[in-house]
Every structure is written in C-alpha cells, then in structure tokens.
Coordinates of C-alpha atoms in Angstrom, one line a residue:
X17 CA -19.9 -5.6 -41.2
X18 CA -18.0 -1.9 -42.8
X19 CA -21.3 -0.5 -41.5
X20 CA -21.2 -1.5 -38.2
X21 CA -17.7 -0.9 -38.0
X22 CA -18.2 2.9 -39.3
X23 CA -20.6 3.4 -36.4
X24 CA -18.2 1.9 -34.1
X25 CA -16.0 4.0 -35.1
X26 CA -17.6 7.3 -35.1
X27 CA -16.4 9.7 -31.8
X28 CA -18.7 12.3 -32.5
X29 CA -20.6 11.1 -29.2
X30 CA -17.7 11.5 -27.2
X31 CA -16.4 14.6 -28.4
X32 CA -19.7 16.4 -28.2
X33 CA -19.5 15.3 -24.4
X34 CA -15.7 16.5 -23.6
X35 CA -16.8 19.7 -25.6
X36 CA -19.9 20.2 -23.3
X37 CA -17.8 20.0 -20.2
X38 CA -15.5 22.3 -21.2
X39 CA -17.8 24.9 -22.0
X40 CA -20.0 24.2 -18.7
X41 CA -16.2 24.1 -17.0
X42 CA -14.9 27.6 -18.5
X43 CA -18.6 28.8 -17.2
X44 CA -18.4 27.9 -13.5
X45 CA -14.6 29.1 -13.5
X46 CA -15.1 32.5 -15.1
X47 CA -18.4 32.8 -12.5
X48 CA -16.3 31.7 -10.0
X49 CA -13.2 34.1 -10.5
X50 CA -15.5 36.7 -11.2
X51 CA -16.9 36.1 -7.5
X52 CA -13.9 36.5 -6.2
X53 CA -12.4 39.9 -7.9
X54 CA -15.7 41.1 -6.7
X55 CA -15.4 40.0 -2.8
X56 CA -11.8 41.0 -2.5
X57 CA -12.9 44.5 -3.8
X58 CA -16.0 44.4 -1.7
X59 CA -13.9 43.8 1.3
X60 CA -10.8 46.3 0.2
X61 CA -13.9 48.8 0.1
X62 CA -14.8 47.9 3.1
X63 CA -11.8 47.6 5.0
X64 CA -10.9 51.0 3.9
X65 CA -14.1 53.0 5.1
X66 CA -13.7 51.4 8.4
X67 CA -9.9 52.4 8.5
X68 CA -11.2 56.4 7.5
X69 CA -13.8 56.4 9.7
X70 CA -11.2 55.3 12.8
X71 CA -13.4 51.7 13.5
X72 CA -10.2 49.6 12.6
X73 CA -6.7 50.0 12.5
X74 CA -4.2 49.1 9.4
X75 CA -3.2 46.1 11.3
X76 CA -6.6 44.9 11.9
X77 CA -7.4 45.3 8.5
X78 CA -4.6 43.3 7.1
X79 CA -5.5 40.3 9.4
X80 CA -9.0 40.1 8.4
X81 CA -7.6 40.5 3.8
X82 CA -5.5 37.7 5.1
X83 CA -8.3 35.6 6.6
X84 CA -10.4 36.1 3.5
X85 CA -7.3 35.1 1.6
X86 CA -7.1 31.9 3.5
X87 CA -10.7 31.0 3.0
X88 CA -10.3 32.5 -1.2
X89 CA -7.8 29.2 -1.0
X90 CA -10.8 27.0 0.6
X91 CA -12.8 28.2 -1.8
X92 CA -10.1 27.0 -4.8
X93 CA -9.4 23.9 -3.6
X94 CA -13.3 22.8 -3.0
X95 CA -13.8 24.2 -6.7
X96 CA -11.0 21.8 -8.2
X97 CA -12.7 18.9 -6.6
X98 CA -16.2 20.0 -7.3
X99 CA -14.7 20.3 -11.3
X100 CA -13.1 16.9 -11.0
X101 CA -16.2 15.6 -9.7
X102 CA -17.6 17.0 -12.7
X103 CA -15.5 15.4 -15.2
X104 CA -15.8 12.4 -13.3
X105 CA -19.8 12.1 -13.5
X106 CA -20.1 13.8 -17.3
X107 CA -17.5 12.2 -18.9
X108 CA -15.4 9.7 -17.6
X109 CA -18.3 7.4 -16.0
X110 CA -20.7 7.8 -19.5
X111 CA -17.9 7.3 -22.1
X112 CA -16.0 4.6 -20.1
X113 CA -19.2 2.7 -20.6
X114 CA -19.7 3.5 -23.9
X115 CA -16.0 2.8 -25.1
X116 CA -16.0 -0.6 -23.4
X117 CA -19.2 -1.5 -25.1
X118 CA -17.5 -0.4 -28.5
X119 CA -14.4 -2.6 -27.3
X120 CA -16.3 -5.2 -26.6
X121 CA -18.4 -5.3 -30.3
X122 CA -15.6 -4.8 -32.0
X123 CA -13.8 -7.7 -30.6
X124 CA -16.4 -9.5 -31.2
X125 CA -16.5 -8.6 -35.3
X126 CA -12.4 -9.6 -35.2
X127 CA -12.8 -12.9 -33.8
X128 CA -15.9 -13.8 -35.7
X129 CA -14.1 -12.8 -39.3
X130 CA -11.4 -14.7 -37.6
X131 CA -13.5 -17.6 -37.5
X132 CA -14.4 -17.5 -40.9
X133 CA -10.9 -17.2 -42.4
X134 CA -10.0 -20.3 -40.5
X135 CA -13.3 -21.9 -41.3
X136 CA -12.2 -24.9 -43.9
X137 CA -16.1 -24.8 -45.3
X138 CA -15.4 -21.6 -46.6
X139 CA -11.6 -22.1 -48.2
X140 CA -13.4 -21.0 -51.9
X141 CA -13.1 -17.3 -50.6
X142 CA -8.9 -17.9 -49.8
X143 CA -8.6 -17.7 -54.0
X144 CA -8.7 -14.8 -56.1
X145 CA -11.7 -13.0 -56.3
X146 CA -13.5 -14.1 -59.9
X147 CA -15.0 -10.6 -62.0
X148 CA -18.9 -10.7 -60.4
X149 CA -18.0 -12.6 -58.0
X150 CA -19.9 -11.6 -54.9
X151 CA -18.0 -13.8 -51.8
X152 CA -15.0 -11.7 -50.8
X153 CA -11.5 -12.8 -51.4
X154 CA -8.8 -13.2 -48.8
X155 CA -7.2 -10.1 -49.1
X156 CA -10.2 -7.5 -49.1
X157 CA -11.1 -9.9 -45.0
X158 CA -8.2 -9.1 -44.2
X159 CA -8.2 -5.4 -44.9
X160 CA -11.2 -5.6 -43.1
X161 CA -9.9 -7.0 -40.2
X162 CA -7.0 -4.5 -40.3
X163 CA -9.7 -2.0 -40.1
X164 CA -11.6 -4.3 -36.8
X165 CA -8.1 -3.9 -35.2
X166 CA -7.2 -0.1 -35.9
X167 CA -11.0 1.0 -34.5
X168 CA -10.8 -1.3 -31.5
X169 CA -7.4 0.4 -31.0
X170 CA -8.4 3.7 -31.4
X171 CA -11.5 3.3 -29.1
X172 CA -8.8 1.6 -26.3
X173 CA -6.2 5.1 -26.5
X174 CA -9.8 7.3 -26.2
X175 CA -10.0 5.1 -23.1
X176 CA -6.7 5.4 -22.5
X177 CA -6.1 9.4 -22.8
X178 CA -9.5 10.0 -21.0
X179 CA -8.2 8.2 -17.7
X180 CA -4.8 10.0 -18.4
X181 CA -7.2 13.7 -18.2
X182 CA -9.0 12.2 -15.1
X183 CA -5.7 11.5 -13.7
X184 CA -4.5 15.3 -14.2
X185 CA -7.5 16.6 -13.0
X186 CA -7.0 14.3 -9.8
X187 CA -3.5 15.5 -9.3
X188 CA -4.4 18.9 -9.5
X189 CA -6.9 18.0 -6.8
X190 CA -3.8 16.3 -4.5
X191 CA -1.1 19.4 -5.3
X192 CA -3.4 22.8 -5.0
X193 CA -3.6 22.6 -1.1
X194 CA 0.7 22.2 -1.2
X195 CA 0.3 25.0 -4.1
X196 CA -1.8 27.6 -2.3
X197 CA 0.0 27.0 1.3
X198 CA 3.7 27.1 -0.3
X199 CA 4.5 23.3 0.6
X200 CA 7.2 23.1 -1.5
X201 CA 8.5 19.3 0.3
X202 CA 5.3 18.2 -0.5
X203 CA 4.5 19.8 -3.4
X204 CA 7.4 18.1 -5.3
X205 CA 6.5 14.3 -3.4
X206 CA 3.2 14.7 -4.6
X207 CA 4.2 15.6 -8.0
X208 CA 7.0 13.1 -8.5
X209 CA 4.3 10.1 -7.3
X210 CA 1.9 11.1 -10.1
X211 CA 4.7 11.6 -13.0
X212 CA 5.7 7.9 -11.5
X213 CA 2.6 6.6 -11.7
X214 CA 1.6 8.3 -15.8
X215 CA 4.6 6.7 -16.7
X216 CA 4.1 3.2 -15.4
X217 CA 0.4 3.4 -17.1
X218 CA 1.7 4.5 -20.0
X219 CA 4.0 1.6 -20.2
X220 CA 1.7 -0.5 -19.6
X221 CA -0.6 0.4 -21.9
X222 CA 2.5 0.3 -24.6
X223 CA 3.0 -3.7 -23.8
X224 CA -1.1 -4.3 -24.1
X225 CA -0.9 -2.5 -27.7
X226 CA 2.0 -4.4 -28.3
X227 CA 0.3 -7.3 -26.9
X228 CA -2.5 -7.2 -29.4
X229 CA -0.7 -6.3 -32.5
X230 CA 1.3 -9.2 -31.9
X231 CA -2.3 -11.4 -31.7
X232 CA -3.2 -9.7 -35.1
X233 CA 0.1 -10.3 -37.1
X234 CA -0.1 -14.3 -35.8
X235 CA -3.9 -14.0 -37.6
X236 CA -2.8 -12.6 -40.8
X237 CA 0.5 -14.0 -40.9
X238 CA -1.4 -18.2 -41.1
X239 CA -4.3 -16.6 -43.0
X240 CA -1.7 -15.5 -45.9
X241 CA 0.3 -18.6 -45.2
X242 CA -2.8 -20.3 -46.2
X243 CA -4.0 -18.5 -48.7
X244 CA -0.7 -18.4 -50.5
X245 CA -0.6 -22.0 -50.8
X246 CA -3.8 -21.9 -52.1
X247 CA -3.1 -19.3 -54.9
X248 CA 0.2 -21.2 -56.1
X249 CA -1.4 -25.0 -56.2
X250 CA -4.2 -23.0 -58.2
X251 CA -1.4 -20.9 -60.3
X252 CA 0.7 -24.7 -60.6
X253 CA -2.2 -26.5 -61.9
X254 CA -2.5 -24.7 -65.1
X255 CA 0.9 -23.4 -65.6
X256 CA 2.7 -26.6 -67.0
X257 CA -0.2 -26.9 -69.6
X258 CA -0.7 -23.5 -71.0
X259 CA 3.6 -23.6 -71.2
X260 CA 3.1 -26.8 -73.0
X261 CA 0.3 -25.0 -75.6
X262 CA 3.1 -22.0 -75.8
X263 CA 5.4 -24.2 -76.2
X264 CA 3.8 -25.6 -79.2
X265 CA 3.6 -22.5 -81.4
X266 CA 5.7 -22.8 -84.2
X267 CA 8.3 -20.1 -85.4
X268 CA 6.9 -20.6 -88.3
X269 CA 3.2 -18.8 -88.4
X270 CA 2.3 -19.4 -91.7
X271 CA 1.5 -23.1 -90.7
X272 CA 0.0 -22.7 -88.1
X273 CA -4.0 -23.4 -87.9
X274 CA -6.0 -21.5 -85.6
X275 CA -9.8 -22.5 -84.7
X276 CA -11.4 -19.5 -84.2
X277 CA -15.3 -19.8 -82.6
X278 CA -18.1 -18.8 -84.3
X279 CA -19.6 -15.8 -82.2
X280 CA -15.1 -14.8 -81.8
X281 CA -15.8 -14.2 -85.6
X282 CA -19.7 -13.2 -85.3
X283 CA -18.0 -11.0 -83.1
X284 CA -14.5 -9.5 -84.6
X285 CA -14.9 -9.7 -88.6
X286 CA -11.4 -8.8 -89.1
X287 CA -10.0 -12.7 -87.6
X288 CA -11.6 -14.3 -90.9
X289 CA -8.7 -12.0 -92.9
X290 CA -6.3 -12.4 -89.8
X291 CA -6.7 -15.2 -87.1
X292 CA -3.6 -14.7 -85.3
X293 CA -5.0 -11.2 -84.0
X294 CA -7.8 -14.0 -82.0
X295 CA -4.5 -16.0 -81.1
X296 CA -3.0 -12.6 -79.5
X297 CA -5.9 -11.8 -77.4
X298 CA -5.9 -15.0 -76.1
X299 CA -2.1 -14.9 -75.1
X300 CA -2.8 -10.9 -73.9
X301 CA -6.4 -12.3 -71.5
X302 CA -3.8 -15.9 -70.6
X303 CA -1.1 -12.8 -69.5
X304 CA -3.3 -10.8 -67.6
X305 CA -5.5 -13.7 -65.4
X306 CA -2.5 -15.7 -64.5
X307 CA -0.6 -12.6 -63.4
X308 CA -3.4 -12.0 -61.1
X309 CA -2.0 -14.9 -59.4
X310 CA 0.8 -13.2 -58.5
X311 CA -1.0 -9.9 -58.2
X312 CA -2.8 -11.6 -55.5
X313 CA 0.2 -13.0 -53.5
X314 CA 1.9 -9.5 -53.5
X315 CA -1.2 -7.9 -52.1
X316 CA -0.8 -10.4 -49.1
X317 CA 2.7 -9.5 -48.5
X318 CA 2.3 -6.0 -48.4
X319 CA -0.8 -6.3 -46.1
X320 CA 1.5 -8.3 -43.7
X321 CA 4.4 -5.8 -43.9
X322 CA 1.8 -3.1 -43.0
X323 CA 0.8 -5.8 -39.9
X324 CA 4.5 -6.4 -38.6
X325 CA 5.4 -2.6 -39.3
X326 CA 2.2 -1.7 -36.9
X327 CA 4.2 -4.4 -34.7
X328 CA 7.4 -2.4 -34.7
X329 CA 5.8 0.8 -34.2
X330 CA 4.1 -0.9 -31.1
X331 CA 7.5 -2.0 -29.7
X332 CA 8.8 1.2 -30.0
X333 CA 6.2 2.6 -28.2
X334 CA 7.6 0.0 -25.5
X335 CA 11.2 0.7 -26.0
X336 CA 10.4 4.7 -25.6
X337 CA 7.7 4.2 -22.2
X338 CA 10.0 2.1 -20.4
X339 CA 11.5 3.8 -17.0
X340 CA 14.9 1.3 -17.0
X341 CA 16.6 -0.5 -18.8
X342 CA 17.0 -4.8 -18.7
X343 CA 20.1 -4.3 -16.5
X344 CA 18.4 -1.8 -13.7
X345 CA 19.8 2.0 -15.0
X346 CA 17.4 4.3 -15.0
X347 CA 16.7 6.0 -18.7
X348 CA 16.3 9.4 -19.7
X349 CA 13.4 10.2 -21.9
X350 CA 15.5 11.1 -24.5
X351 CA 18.0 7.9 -25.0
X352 CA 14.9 5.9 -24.6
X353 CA 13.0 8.0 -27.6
X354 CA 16.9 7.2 -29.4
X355 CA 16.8 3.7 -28.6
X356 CA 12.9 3.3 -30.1
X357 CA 13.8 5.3 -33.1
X358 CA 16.6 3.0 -33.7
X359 CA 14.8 0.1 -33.4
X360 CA 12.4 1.1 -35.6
X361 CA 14.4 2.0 -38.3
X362 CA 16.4 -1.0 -38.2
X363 CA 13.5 -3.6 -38.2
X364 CA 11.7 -1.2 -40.6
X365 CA 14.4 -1.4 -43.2
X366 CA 14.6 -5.1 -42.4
X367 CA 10.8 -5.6 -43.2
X368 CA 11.3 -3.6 -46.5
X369 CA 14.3 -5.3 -47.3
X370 CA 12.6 -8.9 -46.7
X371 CA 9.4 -7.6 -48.8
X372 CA 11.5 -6.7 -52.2
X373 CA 13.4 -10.1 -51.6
X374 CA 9.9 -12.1 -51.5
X375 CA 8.1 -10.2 -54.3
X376 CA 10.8 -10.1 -56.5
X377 CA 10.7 -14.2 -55.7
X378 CA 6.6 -14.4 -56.9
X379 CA 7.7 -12.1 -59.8
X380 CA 10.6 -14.3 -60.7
X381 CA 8.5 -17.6 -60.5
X382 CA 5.7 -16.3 -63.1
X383 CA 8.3 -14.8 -65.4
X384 CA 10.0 -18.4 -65.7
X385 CA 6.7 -20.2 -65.6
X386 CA 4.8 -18.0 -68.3
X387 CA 5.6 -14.5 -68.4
X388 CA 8.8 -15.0 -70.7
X389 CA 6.8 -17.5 -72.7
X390 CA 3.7 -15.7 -73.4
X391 CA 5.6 -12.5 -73.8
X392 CA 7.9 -14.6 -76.1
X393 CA 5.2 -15.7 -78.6
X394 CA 3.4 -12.6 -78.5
X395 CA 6.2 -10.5 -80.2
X396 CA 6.5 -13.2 -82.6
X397 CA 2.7 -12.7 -83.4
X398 CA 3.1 -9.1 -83.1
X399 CA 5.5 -9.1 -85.9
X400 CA 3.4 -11.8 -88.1
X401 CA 0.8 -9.8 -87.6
X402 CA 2.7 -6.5 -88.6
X403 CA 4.4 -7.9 -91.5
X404 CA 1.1 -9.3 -93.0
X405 CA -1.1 -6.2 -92.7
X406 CA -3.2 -7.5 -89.9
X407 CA -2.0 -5.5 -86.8
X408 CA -3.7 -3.3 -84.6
X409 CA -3.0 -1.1 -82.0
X410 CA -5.6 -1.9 -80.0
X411 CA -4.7 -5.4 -79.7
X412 CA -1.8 -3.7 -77.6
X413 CA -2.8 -3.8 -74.0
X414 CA -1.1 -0.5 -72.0
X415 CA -0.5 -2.6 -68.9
X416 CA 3.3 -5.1 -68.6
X417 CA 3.9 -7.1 -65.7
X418 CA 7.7 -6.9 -65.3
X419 CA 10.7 -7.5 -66.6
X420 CA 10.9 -10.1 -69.0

C-alpha cells in the first residue's frame, strides 16, 4: 500500500505537462510579437515611401497605422483565446482526468485501511507491535492513513490551483477586448465578477478541506479510542501481579533466593557468583516492555494532535476565505487573515495544553502502577550489588522513563 501510495503521489507527470505548455506558450508569443514589430515596421516603411513619393498624405497615413492598430488588437485578443484554448486541451482536460483518477484510488486505499481498523477479526494488530512481529500495529495504520489523507489532499489543491490558472487565463480572455479598447466601466465590472467569483471558490474549497479533515479526525479519534482501551486492559492485566512479585522483594537481599535458568547461567557465568545481577535485568527488560505500554498510548495522542491541528489549520483556512462575516459585514482580507490567526493560536495552544495534560496522566498511571516500584527495587539491588562486588555498568541501561 506505501508503494502505491508513492506512485499516487508523484507529480512529475503533471509538472512535465505545465512545463511543456509553457515553453510551447513563450514560443508562439515571442513568434507572435515578433510578427508584429515586424508588420508595424513594414508598414511605417511603407507608409513613409508613399508619403515621399507624394502617393499619400500624412493624414492618410495615420488612418491606415490606426487601422492596422485596430486589427494588431484582433490579432491579441484571438491569440489569448487561441492560448487559453491551449491550456485548456494540454493541460487542464489531461490532468483533470488524471488527478480525479488519483482522487479516486486514493480514496479508495483510506476507506479500505479504514475498514480494517474497524474490522473486529483483526483487533490483534490494535496492541503493541511484538519485536519480529510482521502485522502492523495501530499506530504505524494510522500514519499510514495520515499519509492516504495528505496525498489525496494534495492531488485535490493540484486540481484545485489548476482550475484557479484556467480561470485566469479565461479572465484575461473576458478583460483584453475592455483593455485594448480603453473600457474602463467594463473593464472594472468584469474584473470585480471574477475576483467575486476566485473568492467564493476558494471558500468553498476551504469548507470541503475542512470537510474532510473533520471525516479523518472522527477515524483516528475511535481508532485510538479503541486501541487505547485495548493497550490499558493489556497493561492492567499484568500490572497488579508483577507489583505483587515487587512487592515481595525483601529489604533484606541476603535472604533472598533467586532461581536462575540454566542456559541464563550457560549464558552469563558471572550470576553463579552474583544472582541478583539476573534479578536486575529482569526488573530493567519488566521496565522497559511495560513502559511500551505507555510509549504506545502517547504515540496515539500525538498522532491525533497532529489530526485535530490539521483540523484547525483547515478552519482557518475557512475563517481567512470567508467574504462576510455571520452577522452580514463585509470583511477585509486582512481582519479575516487576523481572525484565522487568532483562532489558530488559541485552539492550537488549547490542543497543546490538553496533550501535556493527557500524557502527563499515562505517565502518572505507570509511575504509580510500576515505575516507582521497579525503579524502587532496582536501586536497592543496585546498591546490594555494589556493596558485594557484583556490579556492573553494563547492567545500567542509558534509557529512564520519567520522573519517579
């Protein structure tokens, strides 16, 4: 699925076709103006021998420059529609179909990996992922689907920015008769209906984003619901018993028996002289897999603050496209970029602020559960181990998980 999603995602295709146009567009203009310098100075030359030979008076002469001016002006216009025609059959046509095929595959990728997180025969890939475990926990589907979302997106604003050139290059079509001829009434009319209708689109297009960001952050927020639940009944299930077995570790070390396995000593001769050191890298390999636990859950959480911050941005987008406000006033483009930006960093902090508050929750729980135990017994092993000659620094593992 990464594969096909690479591919999806690749634009090369429909740059090397803008790129084309362009080229082949600067080509026909510069052929184009260059035809023109050279009738206007064909006809000066002209105009000029007739006037010195006494065939044709100055103002007969300015008449006919003026006529040929008229008909330079044809010539403009018919080349703006003949270029828009252009852009119209080599790219717009070509790529719309080959973005809404994109669209439409990658849609199809998001709700089938939808399907599967939802799909309660397959719940064994909601837990944390197991080392050479080859199904894919919950967290690394969800980054993928992330990933589904932010293509698909990307391929709808290529859609959306090639309409907006096509649009342009339409306009340009509609203003250069009111241009050339110095319509000025008209001119502006025509102007002000296109600037009206970019920024209704471009609203628009802000509530569909906003639309499906929304439909992605309802995904992710039950899929993390879910596997949350999952990953604390799992983490809950063994916590009260390994507590129990911390809890049963004496203070006193010295009378306290531990059954070491065979291959353990096979293994590590130095556990026949000091079997606590086999205790301690029990409690260190206990510290590290049930803190994956919680590892797990904060990976969720951030993934779903990046989902409802995408949300936010989206909104803005809204907030800043919007031509009035709810009550009817119209909004200048500036208090409506404040208002986004405000909204953004507001709900932004909010997000951040509720993240720390939930992680520093998960953290809290395994600290009380086992992190203050474990760590607890392993400093009192530590020092047994240091006072009786049998400690070793690489029994010290670099990583802590928090405060304890």
């Amino acid at each position: 699925m990464r594969g096909s999603v690479r591919l999806l995602s690749d634009l090369v295709e429909m740059d090397k076709a803008k790129e084309g146009f362009t080229v082949a567009s600067s080509k026909r203009r510069e052929g184009f103006s260059q035809a023109a310098s050279e009738r206007q100075q064909s006809l000066r030359a002209n105009l000029q021998e007739e006037i010195v030979a006494g065939n044709l008076g100055y103002a007969d002469a300015a008449a006919i420059e003026a006529d040929s001016q008229e008909q330079e002006k044809g010539k403009k216009k018919e080349l703006e529609k003949t270029e828009y025609e252009h852009f119209q059959n080599e790219v717009v046509l070509p790529l719309n179909d080959l973005l809404t095929g994109r669209i439409s595959r990658t849609t199809d990728l998001f709700d089938d990996l939808t399907w599967q997180l939802f799909d309660n025969g397959r719940t064994d890939a909601d837990m944390p992922q197991e080392e050479g475990d080859d199904r894919p926990e919950l967290l690394e589907k969800l980054t993928l689907l992330k990933w589904i979302f932010e293509t698909r997106e990307t391929l709808y604003r290529a859609i959306y920015d090639i309409i907006s050139d096509r649009n342009r290059r339409y306009r340009e079509v509609v203003v250069a008769p009111y241009k050339l001829s110095g319509n000025a009434e008209k001119l502006k009319s025509a102007e002000a209906f296109f600037a009206e209708d970019a920024a209704k689109r471009a609203h628009a297009y802000a509530n569909e984003m906003l639309d499906r960001a929304r439909k992605l952050q309802a995904v992710v927020e039950e899929a993390v619901e879910r596997g949350v639940a999952l990953q604390l009944s799992a983490f809950w299930d063994i916590a009260p018993p390994l507590r129990q077995l911390l809890d049963g570790i004496p203070d006193n070390l010295g009378v306290f028996g531990v059954q070491i396995p065979p291959s353990e000593l096979a293994e590590n001769p130095s556990y026949h002289d000091h079997p606590m050191q086999y205790l301690y890298s029990l409690l260190q390999h206990a510290e590290k897999s049930t803190h994956q636990f919680i590892e797990s859950h904060t990976n969720l959480l951030c993934l779903l603050h990046q989902v409802k911050e995408a949300v936010v941005n989206a909104h803005g987008r809204v907030l800043a496209t919007r031509v009035e406000a709810a009550d009817g006033i119209s909004l200048e483009a500036e208090e409506r970029e404040r208002q986004a930006n405000a909204m953004r960093h507001s709900e932004n902090r909010r997000l951040t602020d509720d993240l720390k508050d939930k992680v520093r929750v998960v953290q809290d729980q395994w600290n009380s559960a086992l992190g203050e135990g474990i760590h607890n017994v392993k400093e009192r092993i530590g020092a047994w181990l240091l006072q009786s000659g049998g400690w070793d620094e690489t029994l010290e593992e670099s990583t802590g998980f928090g405060a304890m």
